[in-house]
Amino acid sequence: MNAAKFRPSDVPIGPYRPATGSEAPSGMTAEGATSGSGRWPDTFAVAAASSLLAVLAVTTFGVVATPDTPAYLHYAELLRGGPLPSGEDLLRSGFQPTALFRTPGYPGLIAAVQYLDPSHWMAILITIQIAAQAAVAAAAHRAGLALGLGRRLALAAALMPATGFAAIAQIMVLTDAVYAALLTLALLMMLRAGLAGGGILPVLAAGLLLAAATTVREVTPFLALLFLPGAAVAAGPRRRLVGMGLLAGPIVLATGWIMLSHHARSGHAVLSTTRQIVMVQALLPALKRGVPIYHGDDLYDRTARETVVPLGYEGIDILNSRLFEAGLSSPEIAALASARYMRAWREYPLQMMRSIMTRFPARMLWIAFAPVDTVADLHRYSGSARPWFGREAELLRRLGQGSVLAGFLLLALVLGRMVGVAVTIAALAAPLLISPRDARYWPLLTIWLASGAFLAVYLPVHLETRYLLPIIPLLCLLGCAVLHKIWHGMRRNQKVADSVADPGV
């Protein structure tokens, strides 16, 4: 008898019902085979524990404002003040009119809590954001149990995201925490439905959550194109098309409502006018390399050569301001910016591909788990300089001077990043390491595709860590599932080898 060679795809991901007796299948503990329907005290504990860092952060640093915060507050003020501006009052109110540039969902939430309690609305808003992320952690824990990760690994997969940027997003007056909660909950609902064999109601609920997400951030309809396979799997056999329709329908309705509202008030059927910023920002790497993107003789190209080309990002507002002063409205500027972006792809495709390749920072490889980086980033987002323990060079310098604390923090920084990288790489490799014969293959593959949607949409334009917040819980679940599979496969392979070496065992 020869020892079997280990292949990661040989080991199933639970939970499975044993065919006979009470034994769990190969590679799974009995707990992992049955834990998907229990462990509710653990789930409530996860929800509470996931909030601790955010609560500590807001207690220490207070609520964090960002450059985008004033725009959301202004939009909320417009909503509370009565009918939104329309016609020339809207179009000539500025080169980025808030009621066109932003979608209404997050300002609407702010306006609602301000109406409920004008004195403590910010505390209510932050509480809602913390509660929303606690719900995500609880849902991730339930999904981990349904995947058969076992008690400890399910807890780890659910809590890892809480040590990352989520803790910062929850205390900011910014869309990230609410938006991420809506998207992640929708995707986890579909994952659970797919693992359970399919169901229509979870898909419909996911569609409603994504419709709400569309009102918070305009990128949602583009992301949702790669969510459709998840809806098909989640709906179950013979209901694939119905599932995709139930997911897409609410998103289409929400998108249509926003565009019709903007058309009624401005004469332009746009979802938002953020393209006047992001489509220029997307070209900055190529412009920095000297690519002559703005080579035309029209007003837009001439003004861009005078502002964006020499000044970079700081020139974008100047560009928009000058175009506005020349008589163009925000929707018209946005359309021209989009046209220049598409022209750049037609004329300089290799340079645009090169820009994409340089847009993915290395630190996103450990996005799944980096607690030391998170604490350092809290200082930076609150307006302070990044502290010494968040800078590798400073840690090494202090370690060289004999600092024990620097050595401990450097070890924590490196180990945290190593765990994050391992989980992220395992998640990225999931389609290769999970066999299509595995009963969990298709639900997990749809989560992998949904996560990839964020890279597909953001990398060609602009990518920041906070944009990936919705998929961090998904990456943790995918990565932990794959690592769990590999670990049990190695143990099984060792047992086979031991039995061959000592047949009497």
CSV table of N, CA and C in Angstrom, one decimal, residues 242-355:
chain,number,residue,atom,x,y,z
A,242,VAL,N,-35.1,33.3,-11.8
A,242,VAL,CA,-35.9,34.1,-10.8
A,242,VAL,C,-35.0,34.7,-9.8
A,243,GLY,N,-34.0,34.0,-9.3
A,243,GLY,CA,-33.1,34.5,-8.3
A,243,GLY,C,-32.4,35.8,-8.8
A,244,MET,N,-31.9,35.7,-10.0
A,244,MET,CA,-31.2,36.8,-10.6
A,244,MET,C,-32.1,38.0,-10.8
A,245,GLY,N,-33.4,37.7,-11.1
A,245,GLY,CA,-34.3,38.8,-11.3
A,245,GLY,C,-34.7,39.5,-10.0
A,246,LEU,N,-34.8,38.6,-8.9
A,246,LEU,CA,-35.1,39.2,-7.6
A,246,LEU,C,-34.0,40.0,-7.0
A,247,LEU,N,-32.8,39.7,-7.4
A,247,LEU,CA,-31.6,40.5,-6.9
A,247,LEU,C,-31.5,41.8,-7.7
A,248,ALA,N,-31.6,41.6,-9.0
A,248,ALA,CA,-31.4,42.8,-9.9
A,248,ALA,C,-32.6,43.8,-9.8
A,249,GLY,N,-33.8,43.3,-9.7
A,249,GLY,CA,-35.0,44.1,-9.7
A,249,GLY,C,-34.9,45.3,-8.8
A,250,PRO,N,-34.7,45.1,-7.5
A,250,PRO,CA,-34.7,46.2,-6.5
A,250,PRO,C,-33.5,47.2,-6.9
A,251,ILE,N,-32.4,46.7,-7.3
A,251,ILE,CA,-31.3,47.6,-7.7
A,251,ILE,C,-31.6,48.5,-8.9
A,252,VAL,N,-32.3,47.9,-9.9
A,252,VAL,CA,-32.7,48.6,-11.0
A,252,VAL,C,-33.7,49.7,-10.6
A,253,LEU,N,-34.6,49.3,-9.8
A,253,LEU,CA,-35.6,50.3,-9.3
A,253,LEU,C,-35.0,51.5,-8.5
A,254,ALA,N,-34.1,51.1,-7.6
A,254,ALA,CA,-33.4,52.2,-6.9
A,254,ALA,C,-32.6,53.1,-7.8
A,255,THR,N,-31.9,52.5,-8.8
A,255,THR,CA,-31.1,53.3,-9.7
A,255,THR,C,-32.0,54.2,-10.5
A,256,GLY,N,-33.1,53.6,-11.0
A,256,GLY,CA,-34.0,54.4,-11.8
A,256,GLY,C,-34.6,55.5,-11.1
A,257,TRP,N,-35.0,55.3,-9.8
A,257,TRP,CA,-35.6,56.3,-9.0
A,257,TRP,C,-34.6,57.5,-8.8
A,258,ILE,N,-33.3,57.2,-8.5
A,258,ILE,CA,-32.3,58.3,-8.3
A,258,ILE,C,-32.2,59.0,-9.6
A,259,MET,N,-32.0,58.3,-10.8
A,259,MET,CA,-31.8,59.0,-12.0
A,259,MET,C,-33.0,59.8,-12.5
A,260,LEU,N,-34.2,59.3,-12.2
A,260,LEU,CA,-35.4,60.1,-12.6
A,260,LEU,C,-35.5,61.3,-11.7
A,261,SER,N,-35.2,61.2,-10.4
A,261,SER,CA,-35.2,62.3,-9.5
A,261,SER,C,-34.2,63.4,-10.0
A,262,HIS,N,-33.0,63.0,-10.3
A,262,HIS,CA,-32.0,63.9,-10.8
A,262,HIS,C,-32.4,64.6,-12.1
A,263,HIS,N,-33.1,63.8,-13.0
A,263,HIS,CA,-33.5,64.3,-14.3
A,263,HIS,C,-34.6,65.4,-14.0
A,264,ALA,N,-35.5,65.1,-13.1
A,264,ALA,CA,-36.6,66.0,-12.9
A,264,ALA,C,-36.1,67.3,-12.3
A,265,ARG,N,-35.0,67.3,-11.6
A,265,ARG,CA,-34.5,68.5,-10.9
A,265,ARG,C,-33.4,69.2,-11.7
A,266,SER,N,-32.7,68.5,-12.6
A,266,SER,CA,-31.6,69.1,-13.3
A,266,SER,C,-31.7,69.0,-14.9
A,267,GLY,N,-32.5,68.1,-15.4
A,267,GLY,CA,-32.6,67.8,-16.8
A,267,GLY,C,-31.6,66.8,-17.3
A,268,HIS,N,-30.9,66.2,-16.3
A,268,HIS,CA,-29.8,65.2,-16.6
A,268,HIS,C,-30.1,63.9,-15.9
A,269,ALA,N,-30.3,62.8,-16.6
A,269,ALA,CA,-30.6,61.5,-16.0
A,269,ALA,C,-29.3,60.8,-15.6
A,270,VAL,N,-28.7,61.3,-14.5
A,270,VAL,CA,-27.4,60.8,-14.0
A,270,VAL,C,-27.6,60.2,-12.6
A,271,LEU,N,-26.8,59.1,-12.3
A,271,LEU,CA,-26.9,58.5,-11.0
A,271,LEU,C,-26.1,59.4,-10.0
A,272,SER,N,-25.0,60.0,-10.4
A,272,SER,CA,-24.3,61.0,-9.7
A,272,SER,C,-23.3,61.7,-10.7
A,273,THR,N,-22.7,62.7,-10.2
A,273,THR,CA,-21.7,63.4,-11.1
A,273,THR,C,-20.3,63.2,-10.5
A,274,THR,N,-20.0,62.2,-9.7
A,274,THR,CA,-18.7,62.0,-9.2
A,274,THR,C,-17.7,61.7,-10.3
A,275,ARG,N,-18.2,61.4,-11.5
A,275,ARG,CA,-17.2,61.1,-12.6
A,275,ARG,C,-16.4,62.3,-12.9
A,276,GLN,N,-16.8,63.5,-12.6
A,276,GLN,CA,-16.0,64.7,-12.9
A,276,GLN,C,-14.8,64.7,-12.1
A,277,ILE,N,-14.7,63.9,-11.0
A,277,ILE,CA,-13.5,63.8,-10.2
A,277,ILE,C,-12.8,62.5,-10.5
A,278,VAL,N,-13.5,61.3,-10.3
A,278,VAL,CA,-12.9,60.0,-10.4
A,278,VAL,C,-12.3,59.7,-11.8
A,279,MET,N,-13.0,60.2,-12.8
A,279,MET,CA,-12.5,59.8,-14.2
A,279,MET,C,-11.2,60.7,-14.5
A,280,VAL,N,-11.0,61.8,-13.8
A,280,VAL,CA,-9.8,62.5,-14.0
A,280,VAL,C,-8.7,61.9,-13.1
A,281,GLN,N,-9.1,61.5,-11.9
A,281,GLN,CA,-8.2,60.9,-10.9
A,281,GLN,C,-7.6,59.6,-11.5
A,282,ALA,N,-8.4,58.9,-12.3
A,282,ALA,CA,-8.0,57.6,-12.8
A,282,ALA,C,-6.8,57.8,-13.8
A,283,LEU,N,-6.7,59.0,-14.4
A,283,LEU,CA,-5.7,59.3,-15.4
A,283,LEU,C,-4.4,59.8,-14.9
A,284,LEU,N,-4.4,60.1,-13.6
A,284,LEU,CA,-3.2,60.8,-13.0
A,284,LEU,C,-1.9,59.9,-13.1
A,285,PRO,N,-1.9,58.6,-12.9
A,285,PRO,CA,-0.7,57.8,-13.1
A,285,PRO,C,-0.1,58.0,-14.5
A,286,ALA,N,-1.0,57.9,-15.5
A,286,ALA,CA,-0.5,58.0,-16.8
A,286,ALA,C,0.0,59.4,-17.1
A,287,LEU,N,-0.7,60.4,-16.6
A,287,LEU,CA,-0.3,61.8,-16.8
A,287,LEU,C,1.1,62.0,-16.2
A,288,LYS,N,1.3,61.4,-15.0
A,288,LYS,CA,2.6,61.6,-14.3
A,288,LYS,C,3.7,61.0,-15.1
A,289,ARG,N,3.5,60.0,-15.9
A,289,ARG,CA,4.5,59.4,-16.8
A,289,ARG,C,4.7,60.2,-18.1
A,290,GLY,N,3.9,61.2,-18.3
A,290,GLY,CA,4.1,62.1,-19.5
A,290,GLY,C,3.2,61.7,-20.6
A,291,VAL,N,2.2,60.8,-20.4
A,291,VAL,CA,1.3,60.4,-21.5
A,291,VAL,C,0.4,61.5,-21.9
A,292,PRO,N,0.4,62.0,-23.2
A,292,PRO,CA,-0.3,63.2,-23.6
A,292,PRO,C,-1.8,62.9,-23.7
A,293,ILE,N,-2.5,62.6,-22.7
A,293,ILE,CA,-3.9,62.3,-22.7
A,293,ILE,C,-4.8,63.5,-23.2
A,294,TYR,N,-4.5,64.6,-22.6
A,294,TYR,CA,-5.3,65.8,-22.9
A,294,TYR,C,-4.6,66.6,-24.1
A,295,HIS,N,-4.7,66.0,-25.3
A,295,HIS,CA,-4.0,66.6,-26.4
A,295,HIS,C,-4.9,67.4,-27.3
A,296,GLY,N,-6.2,67.5,-27.0
A,296,GLY,CA,-7.1,68.2,-27.9
A,296,GLY,C,-7.0,69.7,-27.7
A,297,ASP,N,-7.7,70.4,-28.6
A,297,ASP,CA,-7.8,71.9,-28.6
A,297,ASP,C,-9.1,72.5,-28.0
A,298,ASP,N,-9.9,71.6,-27.5
A,298,ASP,CA,-11.2,72.1,-27.0
A,298,ASP,C,-11.0,72.6,-25.6
A,299,LEU,N,-12.0,73.2,-25.0
A,299,LEU,CA,-11.9,73.9,-23.7
A,299,LEU,C,-11.5,72.9,-22.6
A,300,TYR,N,-12.1,71.7,-22.6
A,300,TYR,CA,-11.7,70.8,-21.5
A,300,TYR,C,-10.2,70.4,-21.6
A,301,ASP,N,-9.8,70.0,-22.7
A,301,ASP,CA,-8.4,69.6,-22.8
A,301,ASP,C,-7.4,70.7,-22.5
A,302,ARG,N,-7.7,71.9,-23.1
A,302,ARG,CA,-6.8,73.0,-22.8
A,302,ARG,C,-6.7,73.3,-21.3
A,303,THR,N,-7.9,73.3,-20.7
A,303,THR,CA,-7.9,73.6,-19.2
A,303,THR,C,-7.2,72.5,-18.4
A,304,ALA,N,-7.4,71.3,-18.8
A,304,ALA,CA,-6.8,70.2,-18.1
A,304,ALA,C,-5.3,70.3,-18.2
A,305,ARG,N,-4.8,70.7,-19.4
A,305,ARG,CA,-3.3,70.8,-19.5
A,305,ARG,C,-2.8,71.9,-18.6
A,306,GLU,N,-3.6,72.9,-18.3
A,306,GLU,CA,-3.1,74.0,-17.5
A,306,GLU,C,-3.3,73.7,-16.0
A,307,THR,N,-4.1,72.8,-15.7
A,307,THR,CA,-4.4,72.5,-14.2
A,307,THR,C,-3.9,71.1,-13.8
A,308,VAL,N,-4.6,70.1,-14.3
A,308,VAL,CA,-4.3,68.7,-13.8
A,308,VAL,C,-2.9,68.2,-14.2
A,309,VAL,N,-2.5,68.5,-15.4
A,309,VAL,CA,-1.2,68.0,-15.9
A,309,VAL,C,0.0,68.5,-15.0
A,310,PRO,N,0.0,69.8,-14.7
A,310,PRO,CA,1.1,70.3,-13.8
A,310,PRO,C,0.9,70.0,-12.3
A,311,LEU,N,-0.4,70.0,-11.9
A,311,LEU,CA,-0.7,70.0,-10.4
A,311,LEU,C,-1.1,68.7,-9.9
A,312,GLY,N,-1.5,67.8,-10.8
A,312,GLY,CA,-2.0,66.4,-10.3
A,312,GLY,C,-3.3,66.5,-9.6
A,313,TYR,N,-3.5,65.8,-8.5
A,313,TYR,CA,-4.8,65.7,-7.9
A,313,TYR,C,-5.3,67.1,-7.4
A,314,GLU,N,-4.3,68.0,-7.0
A,314,GLU,CA,-4.7,69.3,-6.6
A,314,GLU,C,-5.3,70.1,-7.7
A,315,GLY,N,-5.0,69.8,-8.9
A,315,GLY,CA,-5.6,70.5,-10.1
A,315,GLY,C,-7.0,70.1,-10.5
A,316,ILE,N,-7.5,69.0,-9.9
A,316,ILE,CA,-8.8,68.6,-10.4
A,316,ILE,C,-9.9,69.6,-10.0
A,317,ASP,N,-9.9,70.1,-8.8
A,317,ASP,CA,-10.9,71.0,-8.4
A,317,ASP,C,-10.8,72.3,-9.2
A,318,ILE,N,-9.6,72.7,-9.5
A,318,ILE,CA,-9.3,73.9,-10.2
A,318,ILE,C,-9.9,73.7,-11.7
A,319,LEU,N,-9.6,72.6,-12.2
A,319,LEU,CA,-10.2,72.2,-13.5
A,319,LEU,C,-11.7,72.4,-13.5
A,320,ASN,N,-12.3,71.8,-12.6
A,320,ASN,CA,-13.8,71.8,-12.5
A,320,ASN,C,-14.3,73.2,-12.3
A,321,SER,N,-13.6,74.0,-11.5
A,321,SER,CA,-14.1,75.3,-11.2
A,321,SER,C,-14.0,76.2,-12.4
A,322,ARG,N,-12.9,76.1,-13.2
A,322,ARG,CA,-12.7,76.9,-14.4
A,322,ARG,C,-13.8,76.5,-15.5
A,323,LEU,N,-14.0,75.2,-15.6
A,323,LEU,CA,-15.0,74.8,-16.5
A,323,LEU,C,-16.4,75.3,-16.1
A,324,PHE,N,-16.7,75.3,-14.9
A,324,PHE,CA,-18.0,75.8,-14.4
A,324,PHE,C,-18.1,77.3,-14.6
A,325,GLU,N,-17.0,78.0,-14.4
A,325,GLU,CA,-17.0,79.5,-14.7
A,325,GLU,C,-17.2,79.8,-16.2
A,326,ALA,N,-16.8,78.8,-17.0
A,326,ALA,CA,-16.9,79.0,-18.4
A,326,ALA,C,-18.3,78.6,-18.9
A,327,GLY,N,-19.2,78.2,-18.0
A,327,GLY,CA,-20.6,77.9,-18.3
A,327,GLY,C,-21.0,76.5,-18.3
A,328,LEU,N,-20.1,75.6,-18.1
A,328,LEU,CA,-20.5,74.1,-18.1
A,328,LEU,C,-21.1,73.8,-16.7
A,329,SER,N,-22.1,72.9,-16.7
A,329,SER,CA,-22.7,72.4,-15.5
A,329,SER,C,-22.0,71.1,-15.0
A,330,SER,N,-22.2,70.7,-13.8
A,330,SER,CA,-21.6,69.5,-13.3
A,330,SER,C,-21.9,68.2,-14.1
A,331,PRO,N,-23.1,68.0,-14.5
A,331,PRO,CA,-23.4,66.8,-15.4
A,331,PRO,C,-22.6,66.9,-16.7
A,332,GLU,N,-22.5,68.1,-17.3
A,332,GLU,CA,-21.7,68.2,-18.5
A,332,GLU,C,-20.3,68.0,-18.3
A,333,ILE,N,-19.7,68.5,-17.2
A,333,ILE,CA,-18.3,68.2,-16.9
A,333,ILE,C,-18.0,66.8,-16.7
A,334,ALA,N,-19.0,66.1,-16.0
A,334,ALA,CA,-18.8,64.7,-15.7
A,334,ALA,C,-18.8,63.9,-17.0
A,335,ALA,N,-19.7,64.3,-18.0
A,335,ALA,CA,-19.7,63.5,-19.3
A,335,ALA,C,-18.4,63.7,-20.0
A,336,LEU,N,-17.9,65.0,-20.0
A,336,LEU,CA,-16.6,65.2,-20.7
A,336,LEU,C,-15.5,64.4,-20.1
A,337,ALA,N,-15.5,64.4,-18.7
A,337,ALA,CA,-14.4,63.6,-18.1
A,337,ALA,C,-14.5,62.1,-18.4
A,338,SER,N,-15.7,61.6,-18.5
A,338,SER,CA,-15.9,60.2,-18.9
A,338,SER,C,-15.4,59.9,-20.3
A,339,ALA,N,-15.7,60.9,-21.2
A,339,ALA,CA,-15.3,60.7,-22.6
A,339,ALA,C,-13.8,60.7,-22.7
A,340,ARG,N,-13.1,61.6,-21.9
A,340,ARG,CA,-11.6,61.6,-22.0
A,340,ARG,C,-11.0,60.3,-21.4
A,341,TYR,N,-11.7,59.8,-20.4
A,341,TYR,CA,-11.2,58.5,-19.8
A,341,TYR,C,-11.3,57.4,-20.9
A,342,MET,N,-12.4,57.3,-21.5
A,342,MET,CA,-12.6,56.3,-22.6
A,342,MET,C,-11.7,56.5,-23.7
A,343,ARG,N,-11.4,57.7,-24.1
A,343,ARG,CA,-10.5,58.0,-25.2
A,343,ARG,C,-9.1,57.6,-24.8
A,344,ALA,N,-8.7,57.7,-23.6
A,344,ALA,CA,-7.4,57.3,-23.1
A,344,ALA,C,-7.3,55.8,-23.3
A,345,TRP,N,-8.3,55.0,-23.0
A,345,TRP,CA,-8.2,53.6,-23.2
A,345,TRP,C,-8.1,53.2,-24.7
A,346,ARG,N,-8.8,54.0,-25.5
A,346,ARG,CA,-8.7,53.7,-27.0
A,346,ARG,C,-7.3,54.0,-27.5
A,347,GLU,N,-6.7,55.1,-27.0
A,347,GLU,CA,-5.5,55.6,-27.6
A,347,GLU,C,-4.2,55.0,-26.9
A,348,TYR,N,-4.3,54.8,-25.6
A,348,TYR,CA,-3.2,54.3,-24.9
A,348,TYR,C,-3.5,53.1,-24.0
A,349,PRO,N,-4.0,52.0,-24.6
A,349,PRO,CA,-4.4,50.9,-23.7
A,349,PRO,C,-3.3,50.3,-22.9
A,350,LEU,N,-2.1,50.2,-23.4
A,350,LEU,CA,-1.0,49.7,-22.6
A,350,LEU,C,-0.6,50.5,-21.4
A,351,GLN,N,-0.7,51.8,-21.6
A,351,GLN,CA,-0.4,52.8,-20.5
A,351,GLN,C,-1.5,52.7,-19.5
A,352,MET,N,-2.7,52.5,-19.9
A,352,MET,CA,-3.8,52.4,-18.9
A,352,MET,C,-3.7,51.1,-18.1
A,353,MET,N,-3.3,50.0,-18.8
A,353,MET,CA,-3.1,48.8,-18.1
A,353,MET,C,-2.0,48.9,-17.1
A,354,ARG,N,-0.9,49.6,-17.5
A,354,ARG,CA,0.2,49.9,-16.6
A,354,ARG,C,-0.3,50.6,-15.3
A,355,SER,N,-1.2,51.6,-15.5
A,355,SER,CA,-1.8,52.3,-14.4
A,355,SER,C,-2.5,51.4,-13.4
